[in-house]
Short mmCIF file of C-alpha atoms and ligand atoms in Angstrom, two decimals:
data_model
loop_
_atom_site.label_atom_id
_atom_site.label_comp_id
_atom_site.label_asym_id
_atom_site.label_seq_id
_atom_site.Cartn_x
_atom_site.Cartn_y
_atom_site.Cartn_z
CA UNK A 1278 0.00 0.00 0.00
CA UNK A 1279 1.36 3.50 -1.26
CA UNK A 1280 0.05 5.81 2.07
CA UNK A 1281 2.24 8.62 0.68
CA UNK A 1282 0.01 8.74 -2.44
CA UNK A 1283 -2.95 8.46 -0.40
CA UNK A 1284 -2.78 11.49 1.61
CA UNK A 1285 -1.11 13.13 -1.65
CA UNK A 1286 -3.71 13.07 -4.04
CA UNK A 1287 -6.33 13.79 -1.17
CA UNK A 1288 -4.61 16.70 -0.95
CA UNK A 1289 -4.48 17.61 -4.57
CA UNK A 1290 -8.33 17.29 -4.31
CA UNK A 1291 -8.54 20.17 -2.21
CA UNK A 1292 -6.32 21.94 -4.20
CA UNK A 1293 -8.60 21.65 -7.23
CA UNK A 1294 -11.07 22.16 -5.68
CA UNK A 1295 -9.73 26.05 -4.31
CA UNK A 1296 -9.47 25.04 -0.55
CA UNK A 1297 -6.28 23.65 0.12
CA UNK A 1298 -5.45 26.10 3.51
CA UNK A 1299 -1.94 28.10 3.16
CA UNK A 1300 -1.47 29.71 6.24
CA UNK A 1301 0.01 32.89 6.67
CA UNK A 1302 3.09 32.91 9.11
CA UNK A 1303 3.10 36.29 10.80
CA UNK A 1304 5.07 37.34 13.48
CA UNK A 1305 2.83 40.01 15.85
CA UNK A 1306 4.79 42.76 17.74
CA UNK A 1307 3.61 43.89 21.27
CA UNK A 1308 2.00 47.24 20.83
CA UNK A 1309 1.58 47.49 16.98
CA UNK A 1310 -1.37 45.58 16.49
CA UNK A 1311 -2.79 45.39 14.06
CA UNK A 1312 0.46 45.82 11.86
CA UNK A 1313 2.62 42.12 12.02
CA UNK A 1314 5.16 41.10 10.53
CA UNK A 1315 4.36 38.37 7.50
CA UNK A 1316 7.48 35.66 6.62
CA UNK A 1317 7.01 34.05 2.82
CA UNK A 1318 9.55 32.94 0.67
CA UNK A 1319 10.68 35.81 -0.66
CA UNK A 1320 11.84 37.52 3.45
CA UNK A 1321 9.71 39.29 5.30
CA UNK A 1322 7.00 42.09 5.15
CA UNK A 1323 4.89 43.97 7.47
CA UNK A 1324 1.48 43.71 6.95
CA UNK A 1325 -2.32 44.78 8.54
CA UNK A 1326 -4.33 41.82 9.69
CA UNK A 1327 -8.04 42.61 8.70
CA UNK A 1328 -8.96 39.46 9.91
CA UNK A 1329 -7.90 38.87 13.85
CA UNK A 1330 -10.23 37.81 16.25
CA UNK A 1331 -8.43 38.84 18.89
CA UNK A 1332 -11.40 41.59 18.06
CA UNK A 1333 -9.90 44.24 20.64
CA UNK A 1334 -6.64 44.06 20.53
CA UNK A 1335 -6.34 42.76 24.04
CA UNK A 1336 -3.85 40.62 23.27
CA UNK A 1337 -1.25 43.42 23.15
CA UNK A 1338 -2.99 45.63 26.20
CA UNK A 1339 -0.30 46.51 28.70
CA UNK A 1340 -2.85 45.34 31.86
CA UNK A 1341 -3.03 41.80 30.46
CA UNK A 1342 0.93 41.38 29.45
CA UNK A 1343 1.94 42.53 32.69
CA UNK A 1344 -0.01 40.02 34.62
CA UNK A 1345 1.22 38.01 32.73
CA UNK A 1346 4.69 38.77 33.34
CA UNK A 1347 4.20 39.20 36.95
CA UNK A 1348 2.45 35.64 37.31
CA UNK A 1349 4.95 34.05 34.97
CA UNK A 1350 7.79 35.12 36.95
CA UNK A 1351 5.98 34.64 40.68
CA UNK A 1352 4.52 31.14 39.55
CA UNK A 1353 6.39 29.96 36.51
CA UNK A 1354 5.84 28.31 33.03
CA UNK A 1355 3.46 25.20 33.41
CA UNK A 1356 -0.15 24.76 35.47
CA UNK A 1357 2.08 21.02 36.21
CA UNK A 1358 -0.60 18.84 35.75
CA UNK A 1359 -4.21 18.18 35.19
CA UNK A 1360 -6.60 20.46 37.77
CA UNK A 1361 -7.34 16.84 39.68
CA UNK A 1362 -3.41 16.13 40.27
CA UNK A 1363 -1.60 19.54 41.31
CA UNK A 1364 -2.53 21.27 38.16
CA UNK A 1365 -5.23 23.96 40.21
CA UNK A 1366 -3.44 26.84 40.76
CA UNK A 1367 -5.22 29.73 42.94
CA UNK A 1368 -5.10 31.81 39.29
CA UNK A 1369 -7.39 29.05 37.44
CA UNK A 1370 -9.35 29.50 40.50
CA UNK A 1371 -9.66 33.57 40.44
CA UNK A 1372 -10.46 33.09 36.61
CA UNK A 1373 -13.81 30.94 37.23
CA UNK A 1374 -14.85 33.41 40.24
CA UNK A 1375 -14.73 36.33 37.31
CA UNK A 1376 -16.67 34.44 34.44
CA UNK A 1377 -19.38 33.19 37.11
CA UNK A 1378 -19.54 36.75 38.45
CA UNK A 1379 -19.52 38.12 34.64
CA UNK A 1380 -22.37 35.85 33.76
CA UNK A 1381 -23.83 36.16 36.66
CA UNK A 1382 -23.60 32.33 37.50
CA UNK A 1383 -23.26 30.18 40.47
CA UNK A 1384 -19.70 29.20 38.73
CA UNK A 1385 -17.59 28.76 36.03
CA UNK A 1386 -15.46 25.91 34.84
CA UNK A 1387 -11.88 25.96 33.11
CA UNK A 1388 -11.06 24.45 29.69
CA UNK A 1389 -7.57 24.28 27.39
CA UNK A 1390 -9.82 26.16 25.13
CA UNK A 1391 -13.41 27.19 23.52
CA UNK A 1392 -13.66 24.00 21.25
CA UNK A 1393 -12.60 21.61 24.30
CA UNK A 1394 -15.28 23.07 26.35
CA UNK A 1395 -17.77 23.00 23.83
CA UNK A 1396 -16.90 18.81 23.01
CA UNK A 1397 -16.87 17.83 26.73
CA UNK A 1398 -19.69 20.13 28.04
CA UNK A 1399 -21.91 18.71 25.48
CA UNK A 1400 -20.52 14.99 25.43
CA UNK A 1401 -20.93 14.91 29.10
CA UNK A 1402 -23.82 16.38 29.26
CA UNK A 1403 -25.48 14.46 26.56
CA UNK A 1404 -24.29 11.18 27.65
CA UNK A 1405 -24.51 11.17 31.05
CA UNK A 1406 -28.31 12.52 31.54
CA UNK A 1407 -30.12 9.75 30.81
CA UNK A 1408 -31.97 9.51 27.62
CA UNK A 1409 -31.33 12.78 26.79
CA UNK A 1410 -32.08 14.50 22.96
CA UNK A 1411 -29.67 17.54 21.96
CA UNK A 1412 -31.94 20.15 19.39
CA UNK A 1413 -29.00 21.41 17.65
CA UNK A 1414 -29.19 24.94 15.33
CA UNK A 1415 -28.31 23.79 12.03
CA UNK A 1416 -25.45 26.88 12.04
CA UNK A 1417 -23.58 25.39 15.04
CA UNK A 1418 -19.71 25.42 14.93
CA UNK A 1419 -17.80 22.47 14.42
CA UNK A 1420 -16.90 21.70 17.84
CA UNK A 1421 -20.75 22.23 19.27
CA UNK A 1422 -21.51 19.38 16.60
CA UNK A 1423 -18.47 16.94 17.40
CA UNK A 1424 -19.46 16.86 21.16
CA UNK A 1425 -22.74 16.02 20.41
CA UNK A 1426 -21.43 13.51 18.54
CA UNK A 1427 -19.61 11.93 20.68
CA UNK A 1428 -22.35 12.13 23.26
CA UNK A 1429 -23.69 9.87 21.41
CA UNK A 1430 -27.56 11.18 22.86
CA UNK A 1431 -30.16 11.69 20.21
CA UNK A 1432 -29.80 14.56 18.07
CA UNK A 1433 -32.53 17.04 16.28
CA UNK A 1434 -30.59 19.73 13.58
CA UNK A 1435 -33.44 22.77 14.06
CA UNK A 1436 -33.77 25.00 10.91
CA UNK A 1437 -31.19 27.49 11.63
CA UNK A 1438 -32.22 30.48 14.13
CA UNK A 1439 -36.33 29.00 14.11
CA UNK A 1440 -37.94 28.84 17.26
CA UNK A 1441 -40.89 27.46 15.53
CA UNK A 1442 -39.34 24.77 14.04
CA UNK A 1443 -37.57 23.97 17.58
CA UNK A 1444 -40.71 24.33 19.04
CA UNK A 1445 -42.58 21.57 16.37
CA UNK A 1446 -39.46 19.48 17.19
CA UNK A 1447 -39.68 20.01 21.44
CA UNK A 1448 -43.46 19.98 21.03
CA UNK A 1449 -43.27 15.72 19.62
CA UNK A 1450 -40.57 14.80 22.39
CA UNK A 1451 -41.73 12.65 25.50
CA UNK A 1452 -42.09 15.83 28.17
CA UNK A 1453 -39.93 13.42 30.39
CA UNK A 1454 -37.18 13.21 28.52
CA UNK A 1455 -34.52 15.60 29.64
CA UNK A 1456 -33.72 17.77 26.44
CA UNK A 1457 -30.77 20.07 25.83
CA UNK A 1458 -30.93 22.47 22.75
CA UNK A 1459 -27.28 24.23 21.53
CA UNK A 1460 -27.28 27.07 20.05
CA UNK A 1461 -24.98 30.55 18.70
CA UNK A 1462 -25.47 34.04 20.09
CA UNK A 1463 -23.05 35.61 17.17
CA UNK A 1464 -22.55 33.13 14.57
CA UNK A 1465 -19.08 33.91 13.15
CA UNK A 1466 -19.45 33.21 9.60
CA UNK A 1467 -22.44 35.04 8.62
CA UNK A 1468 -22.46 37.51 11.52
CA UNK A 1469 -25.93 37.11 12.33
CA UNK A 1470 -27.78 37.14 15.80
CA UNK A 1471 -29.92 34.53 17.22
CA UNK A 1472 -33.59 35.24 18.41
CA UNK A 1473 -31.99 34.25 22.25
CA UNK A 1474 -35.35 34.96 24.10
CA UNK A 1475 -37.71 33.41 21.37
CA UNK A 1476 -35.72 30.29 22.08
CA UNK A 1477 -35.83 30.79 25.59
CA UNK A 1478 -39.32 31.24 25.40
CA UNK A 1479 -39.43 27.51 23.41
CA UNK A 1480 -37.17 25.71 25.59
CA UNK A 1481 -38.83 27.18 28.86
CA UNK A 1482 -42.48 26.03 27.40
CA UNK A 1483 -41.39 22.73 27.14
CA UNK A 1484 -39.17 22.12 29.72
CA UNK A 1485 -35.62 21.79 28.42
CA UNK A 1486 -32.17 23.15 28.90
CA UNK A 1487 -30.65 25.96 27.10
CA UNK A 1488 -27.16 25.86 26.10
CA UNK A 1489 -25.68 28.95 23.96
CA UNK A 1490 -22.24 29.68 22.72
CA UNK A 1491 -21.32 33.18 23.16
CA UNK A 1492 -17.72 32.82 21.81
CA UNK A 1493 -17.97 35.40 19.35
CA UNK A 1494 -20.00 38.19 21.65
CA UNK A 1495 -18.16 37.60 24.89
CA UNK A 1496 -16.31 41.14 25.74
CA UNK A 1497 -17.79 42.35 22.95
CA UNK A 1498 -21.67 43.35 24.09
CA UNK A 1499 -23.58 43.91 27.26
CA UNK A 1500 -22.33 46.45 29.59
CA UNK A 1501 -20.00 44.52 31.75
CA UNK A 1502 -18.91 42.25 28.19
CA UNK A 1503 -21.05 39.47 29.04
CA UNK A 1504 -22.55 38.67 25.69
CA UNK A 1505 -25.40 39.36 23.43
CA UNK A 1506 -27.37 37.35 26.57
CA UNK A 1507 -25.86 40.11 29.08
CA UNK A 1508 -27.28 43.00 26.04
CA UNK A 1509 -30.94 41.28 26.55
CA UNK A 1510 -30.99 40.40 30.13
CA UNK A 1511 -31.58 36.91 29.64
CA UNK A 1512 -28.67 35.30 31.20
CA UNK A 1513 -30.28 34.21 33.77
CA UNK A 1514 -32.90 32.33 31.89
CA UNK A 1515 -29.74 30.03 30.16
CA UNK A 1516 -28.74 27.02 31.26
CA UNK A 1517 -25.23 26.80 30.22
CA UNK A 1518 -23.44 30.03 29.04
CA UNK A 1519 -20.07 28.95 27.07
CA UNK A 1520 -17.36 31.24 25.81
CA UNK A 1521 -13.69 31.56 25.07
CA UNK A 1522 -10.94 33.28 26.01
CA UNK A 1523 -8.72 33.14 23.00
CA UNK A 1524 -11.41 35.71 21.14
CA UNK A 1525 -12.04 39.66 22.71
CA UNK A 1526 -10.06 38.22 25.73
CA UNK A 1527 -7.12 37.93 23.79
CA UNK A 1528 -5.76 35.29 25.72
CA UNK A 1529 -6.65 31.54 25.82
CA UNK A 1530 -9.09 28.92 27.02
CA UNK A 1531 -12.52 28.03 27.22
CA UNK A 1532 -15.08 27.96 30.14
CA UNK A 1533 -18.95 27.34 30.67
CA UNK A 1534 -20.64 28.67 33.23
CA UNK A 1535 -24.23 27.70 34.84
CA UNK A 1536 -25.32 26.80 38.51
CA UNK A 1537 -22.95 24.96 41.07
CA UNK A 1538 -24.35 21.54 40.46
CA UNK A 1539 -24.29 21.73 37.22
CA UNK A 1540 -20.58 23.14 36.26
CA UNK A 1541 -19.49 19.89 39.80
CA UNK A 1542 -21.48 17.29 37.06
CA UNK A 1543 -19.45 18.26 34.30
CA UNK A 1544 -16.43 18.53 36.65
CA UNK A 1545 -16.82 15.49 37.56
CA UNK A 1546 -17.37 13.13 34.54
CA UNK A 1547 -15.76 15.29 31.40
CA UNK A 1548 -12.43 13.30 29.99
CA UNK A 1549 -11.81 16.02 28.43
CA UNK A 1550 -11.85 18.21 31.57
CA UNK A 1551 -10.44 15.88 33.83
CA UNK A 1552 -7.95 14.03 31.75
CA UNK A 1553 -5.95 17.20 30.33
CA UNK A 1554 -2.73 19.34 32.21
CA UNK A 1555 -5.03 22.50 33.42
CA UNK A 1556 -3.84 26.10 31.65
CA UNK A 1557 -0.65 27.58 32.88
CA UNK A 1558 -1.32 30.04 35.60
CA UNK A 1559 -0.02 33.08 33.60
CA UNK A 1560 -2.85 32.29 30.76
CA UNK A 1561 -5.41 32.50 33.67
CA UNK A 1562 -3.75 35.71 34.92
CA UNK A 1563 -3.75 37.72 31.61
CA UNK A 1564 -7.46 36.25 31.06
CA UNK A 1565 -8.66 37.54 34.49
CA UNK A 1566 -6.97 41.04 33.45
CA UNK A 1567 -8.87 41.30 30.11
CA UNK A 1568 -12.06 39.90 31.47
CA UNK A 1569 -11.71 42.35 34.96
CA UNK A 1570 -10.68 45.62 32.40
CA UNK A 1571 -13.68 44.50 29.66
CA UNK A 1572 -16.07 44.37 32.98
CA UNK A 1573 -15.95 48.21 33.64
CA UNK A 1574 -14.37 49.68 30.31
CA UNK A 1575 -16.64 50.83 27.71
CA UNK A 1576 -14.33 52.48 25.41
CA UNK A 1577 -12.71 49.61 23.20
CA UNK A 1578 -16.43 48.28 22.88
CA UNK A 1579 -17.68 51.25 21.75
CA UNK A 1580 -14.79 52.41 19.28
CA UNK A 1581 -15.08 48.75 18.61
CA UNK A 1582 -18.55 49.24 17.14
CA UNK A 1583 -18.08 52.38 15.83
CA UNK A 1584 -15.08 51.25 13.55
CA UNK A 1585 -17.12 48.50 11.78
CA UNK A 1586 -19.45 51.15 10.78
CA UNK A 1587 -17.33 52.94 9.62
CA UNK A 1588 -15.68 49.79 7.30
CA UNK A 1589 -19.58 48.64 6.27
CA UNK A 1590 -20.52 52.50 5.72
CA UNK A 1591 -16.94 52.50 3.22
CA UNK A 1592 -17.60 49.50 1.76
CA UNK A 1593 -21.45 50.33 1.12
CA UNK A 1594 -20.59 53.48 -1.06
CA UNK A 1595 -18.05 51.65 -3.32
CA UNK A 1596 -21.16 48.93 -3.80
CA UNK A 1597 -18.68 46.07 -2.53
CA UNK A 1598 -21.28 43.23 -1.73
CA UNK A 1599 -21.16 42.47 2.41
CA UNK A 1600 -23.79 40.19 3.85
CA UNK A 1601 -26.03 42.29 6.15
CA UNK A 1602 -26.19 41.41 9.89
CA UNK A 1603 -26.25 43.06 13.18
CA UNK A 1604 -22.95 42.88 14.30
CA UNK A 1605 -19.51 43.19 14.12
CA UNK A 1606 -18.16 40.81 11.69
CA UNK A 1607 -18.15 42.06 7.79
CA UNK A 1608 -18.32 38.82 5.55
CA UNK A 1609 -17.01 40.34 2.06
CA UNK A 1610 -18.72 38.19 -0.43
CA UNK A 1611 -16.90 37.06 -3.47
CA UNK A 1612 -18.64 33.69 -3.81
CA UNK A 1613 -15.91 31.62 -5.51
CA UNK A 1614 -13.35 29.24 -4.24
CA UNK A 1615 -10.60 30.16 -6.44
CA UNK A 1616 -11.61 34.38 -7.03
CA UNK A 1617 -11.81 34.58 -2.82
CA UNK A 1618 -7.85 32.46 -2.78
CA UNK A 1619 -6.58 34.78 -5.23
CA UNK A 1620 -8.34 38.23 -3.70
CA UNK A 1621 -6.42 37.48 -0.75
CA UNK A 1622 -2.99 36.81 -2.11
CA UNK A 1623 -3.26 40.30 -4.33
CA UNK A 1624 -4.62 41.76 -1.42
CA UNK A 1625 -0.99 40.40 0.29
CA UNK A 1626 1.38 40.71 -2.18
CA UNK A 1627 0.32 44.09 -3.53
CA UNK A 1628 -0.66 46.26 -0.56
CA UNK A 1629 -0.19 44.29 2.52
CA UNK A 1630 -3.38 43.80 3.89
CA UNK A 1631 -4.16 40.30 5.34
CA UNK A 1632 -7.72 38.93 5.13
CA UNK A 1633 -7.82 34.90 5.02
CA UNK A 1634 -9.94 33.66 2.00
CA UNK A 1635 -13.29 31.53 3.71
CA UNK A 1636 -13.75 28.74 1.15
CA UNK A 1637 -16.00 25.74 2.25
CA UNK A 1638 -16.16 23.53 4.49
CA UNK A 1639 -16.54 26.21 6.93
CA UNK A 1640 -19.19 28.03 4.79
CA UNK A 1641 -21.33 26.47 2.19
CA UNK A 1642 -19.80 26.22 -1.34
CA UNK A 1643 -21.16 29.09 -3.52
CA UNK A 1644 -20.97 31.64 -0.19
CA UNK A 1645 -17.18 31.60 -0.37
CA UNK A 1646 -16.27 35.29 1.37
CA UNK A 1647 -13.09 37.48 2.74
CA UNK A 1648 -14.53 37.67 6.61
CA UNK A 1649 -13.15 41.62 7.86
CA UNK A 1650 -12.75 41.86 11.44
CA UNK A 1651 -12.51 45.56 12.16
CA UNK A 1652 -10.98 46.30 15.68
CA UNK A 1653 -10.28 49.27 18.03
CA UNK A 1654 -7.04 50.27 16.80
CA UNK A 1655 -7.53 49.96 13.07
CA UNK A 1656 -6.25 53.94 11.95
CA UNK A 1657 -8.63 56.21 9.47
CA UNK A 1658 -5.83 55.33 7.20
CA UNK A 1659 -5.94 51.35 7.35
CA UNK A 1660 -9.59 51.52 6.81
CA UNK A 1661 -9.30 53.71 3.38
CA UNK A 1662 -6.38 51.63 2.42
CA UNK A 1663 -8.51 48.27 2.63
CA UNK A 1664 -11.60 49.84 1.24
CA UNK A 1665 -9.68 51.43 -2.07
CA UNK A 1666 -7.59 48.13 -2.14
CA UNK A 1667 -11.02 46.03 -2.51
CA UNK A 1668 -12.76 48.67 -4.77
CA UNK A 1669 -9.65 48.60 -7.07
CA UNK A 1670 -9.25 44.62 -7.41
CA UNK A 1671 -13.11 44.46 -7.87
CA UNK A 1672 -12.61 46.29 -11.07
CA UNK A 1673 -9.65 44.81 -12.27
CA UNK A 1674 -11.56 40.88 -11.83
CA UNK A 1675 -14.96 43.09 -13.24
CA UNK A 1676 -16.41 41.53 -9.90
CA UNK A 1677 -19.95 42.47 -9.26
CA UNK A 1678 -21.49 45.47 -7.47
CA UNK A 1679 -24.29 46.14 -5.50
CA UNK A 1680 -26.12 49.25 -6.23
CA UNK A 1681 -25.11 52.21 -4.14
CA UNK A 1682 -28.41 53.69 -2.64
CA UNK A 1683 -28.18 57.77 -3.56
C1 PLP B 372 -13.58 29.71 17.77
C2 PLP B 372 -14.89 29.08 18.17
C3 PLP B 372 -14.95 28.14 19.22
C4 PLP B 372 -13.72 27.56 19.81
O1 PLP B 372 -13.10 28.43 20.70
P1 PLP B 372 -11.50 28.36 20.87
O2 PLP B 372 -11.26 28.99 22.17
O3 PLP B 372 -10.92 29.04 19.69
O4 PLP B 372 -11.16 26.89 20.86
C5 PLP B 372 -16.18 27.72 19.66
N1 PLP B 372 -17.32 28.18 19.11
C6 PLP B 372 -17.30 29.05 18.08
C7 PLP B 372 -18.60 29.52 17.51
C8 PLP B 372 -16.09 29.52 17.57
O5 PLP B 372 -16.08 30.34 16.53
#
């Protein structure tokens, strides 16, 4: 057997088929965000990432390096095990006092990251209650869908953001059956909101839990950051809030956060909770920082905000086509594999702007799209550079327009 030419010519399927990933290699610099520095073949050149979700630049904030530093140095490198055997640290436990407290929870627990808390909340969950069906929202991210997998529990895919169709679907379940339906606050692709306290209103009616993922919203909305559910005031009516801390954090990790009992249940049976060295206590430190600043500073939110209306108010006027949503993520749309690939590398190569190419699987062929992230510190001057950059390669490929309204 030739493996070699087995994973070979897999991968020359994705490459004619436009979606063969090339990563960038970039190199950021403390303080200069969103300028970093780019390494290809031919050296190295600076460029502006357009397409960071590190959506506020806390990454590079002073508060968050220098606890950091300070915790690195008091504490050093590694947590130095999993949270079980030595690994909890009194930082990891600081770090789930602020999420409960920003989400208004009982608690909080700790994961190596968003997708790890997403796959063992809902594998746990779902296997361990007995009998239990998951509704899923048919726009769920990857790693809602592969802990529900491995759960292994029933699963319903609802019609995407349709609490009526959720509602049919609750409405023909056995009303004992415990039922758990997952679901988006900001989906990241399309940048659309989800009708939270419609669902909420479902779920509630017919007795079942209420699991969202706030990944994309947390830091970014409600008044202390606490998500699109925080915006609404319906946090308290959610079972399981979920988030990350490698997004408007800036740092790393994942978390849920819910009553006592429940965050001790999936404490207490997730293998991928208990089974994994717990996040070094520096991580924690900087995430506390960001989440603690985020809490009681509105200004990055709101220059946030105000910068990606700017960008969509740009873009708008030049007729560059941008599927419409409610918040801050700008999907481009160019709505070919190879067009979106090649966009990208001109928009590289010939003015230094970085914006990663979205081909499918992670949005439906046909939709393929340049996904802008505008953040706090993108300059006046960035923005007019990216917009006249677009405008000029969408005449040069004779790329459609939408209609500028007068
Ligand atoms: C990025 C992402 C995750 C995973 O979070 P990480 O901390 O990056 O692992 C989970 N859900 C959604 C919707 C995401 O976009």
């Amino acid at each position: 057997m030739d493996y070699e030419a087995l994973f070979t010519s897999a991968l020359d399927d994705l490459k004619t088929e436009g979606r063969y990933r090339i990563f960038a290699e970039l190199e950021r610099k403390r303080g200069s965000f969103p300028r970093a520095r780019c390494h290809n073949h031919e050296g190295v050149e600076e460029v502006t990432v357009w397409c960071s979700n590190d959506y506020l630049g806390m990454g590079q904030k002073d508060i968050v390096i220098d606890a950091m530093h300070q915790t690195l140095d008091k504490c050093g490198a590694g947590a130095g095990g999993t949270r079980n055997i030595s690994g909890t640290t009194h930082q990891h436990i600081l770090l789930e006092r602020e999420l409960a407290d920003l989400h208004n929870k009982e608690a909080a627990l700790l994961f190596t990251s968003g997708y790890v808390s997403n796959w063992a909340a809902l594998g746990t969950l779902g296997e361990r209650l007995p009998n239990c069906v998951i509704l899923s929202d048919a726009g769920n991210h990857a790693s809602m869908i592969e802990g529900i997998r491995h759960s292994r529990a029933e699963r319903q895919v609802f019609k995407h953001s349709d609490p009526e169709d959720l509602n049919r679907r609750l409405a023909d379940l056995d009303p004992a059956r415990p039922k758990l339906v997952a679901f988006e606050s900001v989906y990241s692709m399309d940048g659309d909101i989800a009708p939270i306290a419609e669902i909420l209103d479902v779920c509630e009616a017919h007795g079942a839990m209420s699991y969202i993922d706030e990944v994309h919203a947390v830091g970014l909305y409600g008044p202390r950051g606490g998500g699109v559910a925080e915006r609404e005031g319906l946090m308290d009516r959610i079972t399981v809030i979920e988030g990350t801390l490698g997004k408007a954090f800036g740092v790393m990790g994942g978390y849920i956060a819910g009553s006592a009992a429940m965050c001790d249940f999936v404490r207490s049976f997730a293998s991928g909770f208990i089974f994994s060295t717990a996040l070094p206590p520096a991580i924690a430190a900087g995430a506390t920082a960001s989440i603690k600043h985020l809490k009681v500073s509105q200004l990055e939110r709101a220059r946030h905000q105000e910068r990606v209306a700017t960008v969509r108010r740009k873009l708008n006027a030049l007729g560059i086509p941008m599927m419409d949503n409610p918040s801050h993520i700008i999907p481009v749309m160019v709505c070919d594999p190879h067009k979106c690939k090649m966009i990208s590398d001109w928009l590289l190569d010939n003015h230094g702007i970085y914006v990663q190419p979205i081909n499918y699987p992670t949005v439906p062929k046909g939709t393929e799209r340049l996904r802008i992230t505008p953040s706090p510190v993108h300059s006046d001057g960035d923005i007019d550079k990216l917009v006249n950059a677009l405008s000029e390669i969408w005449s040069h490929c004779a790329l459609a327009r939408v209609p500028v309204a007068a």
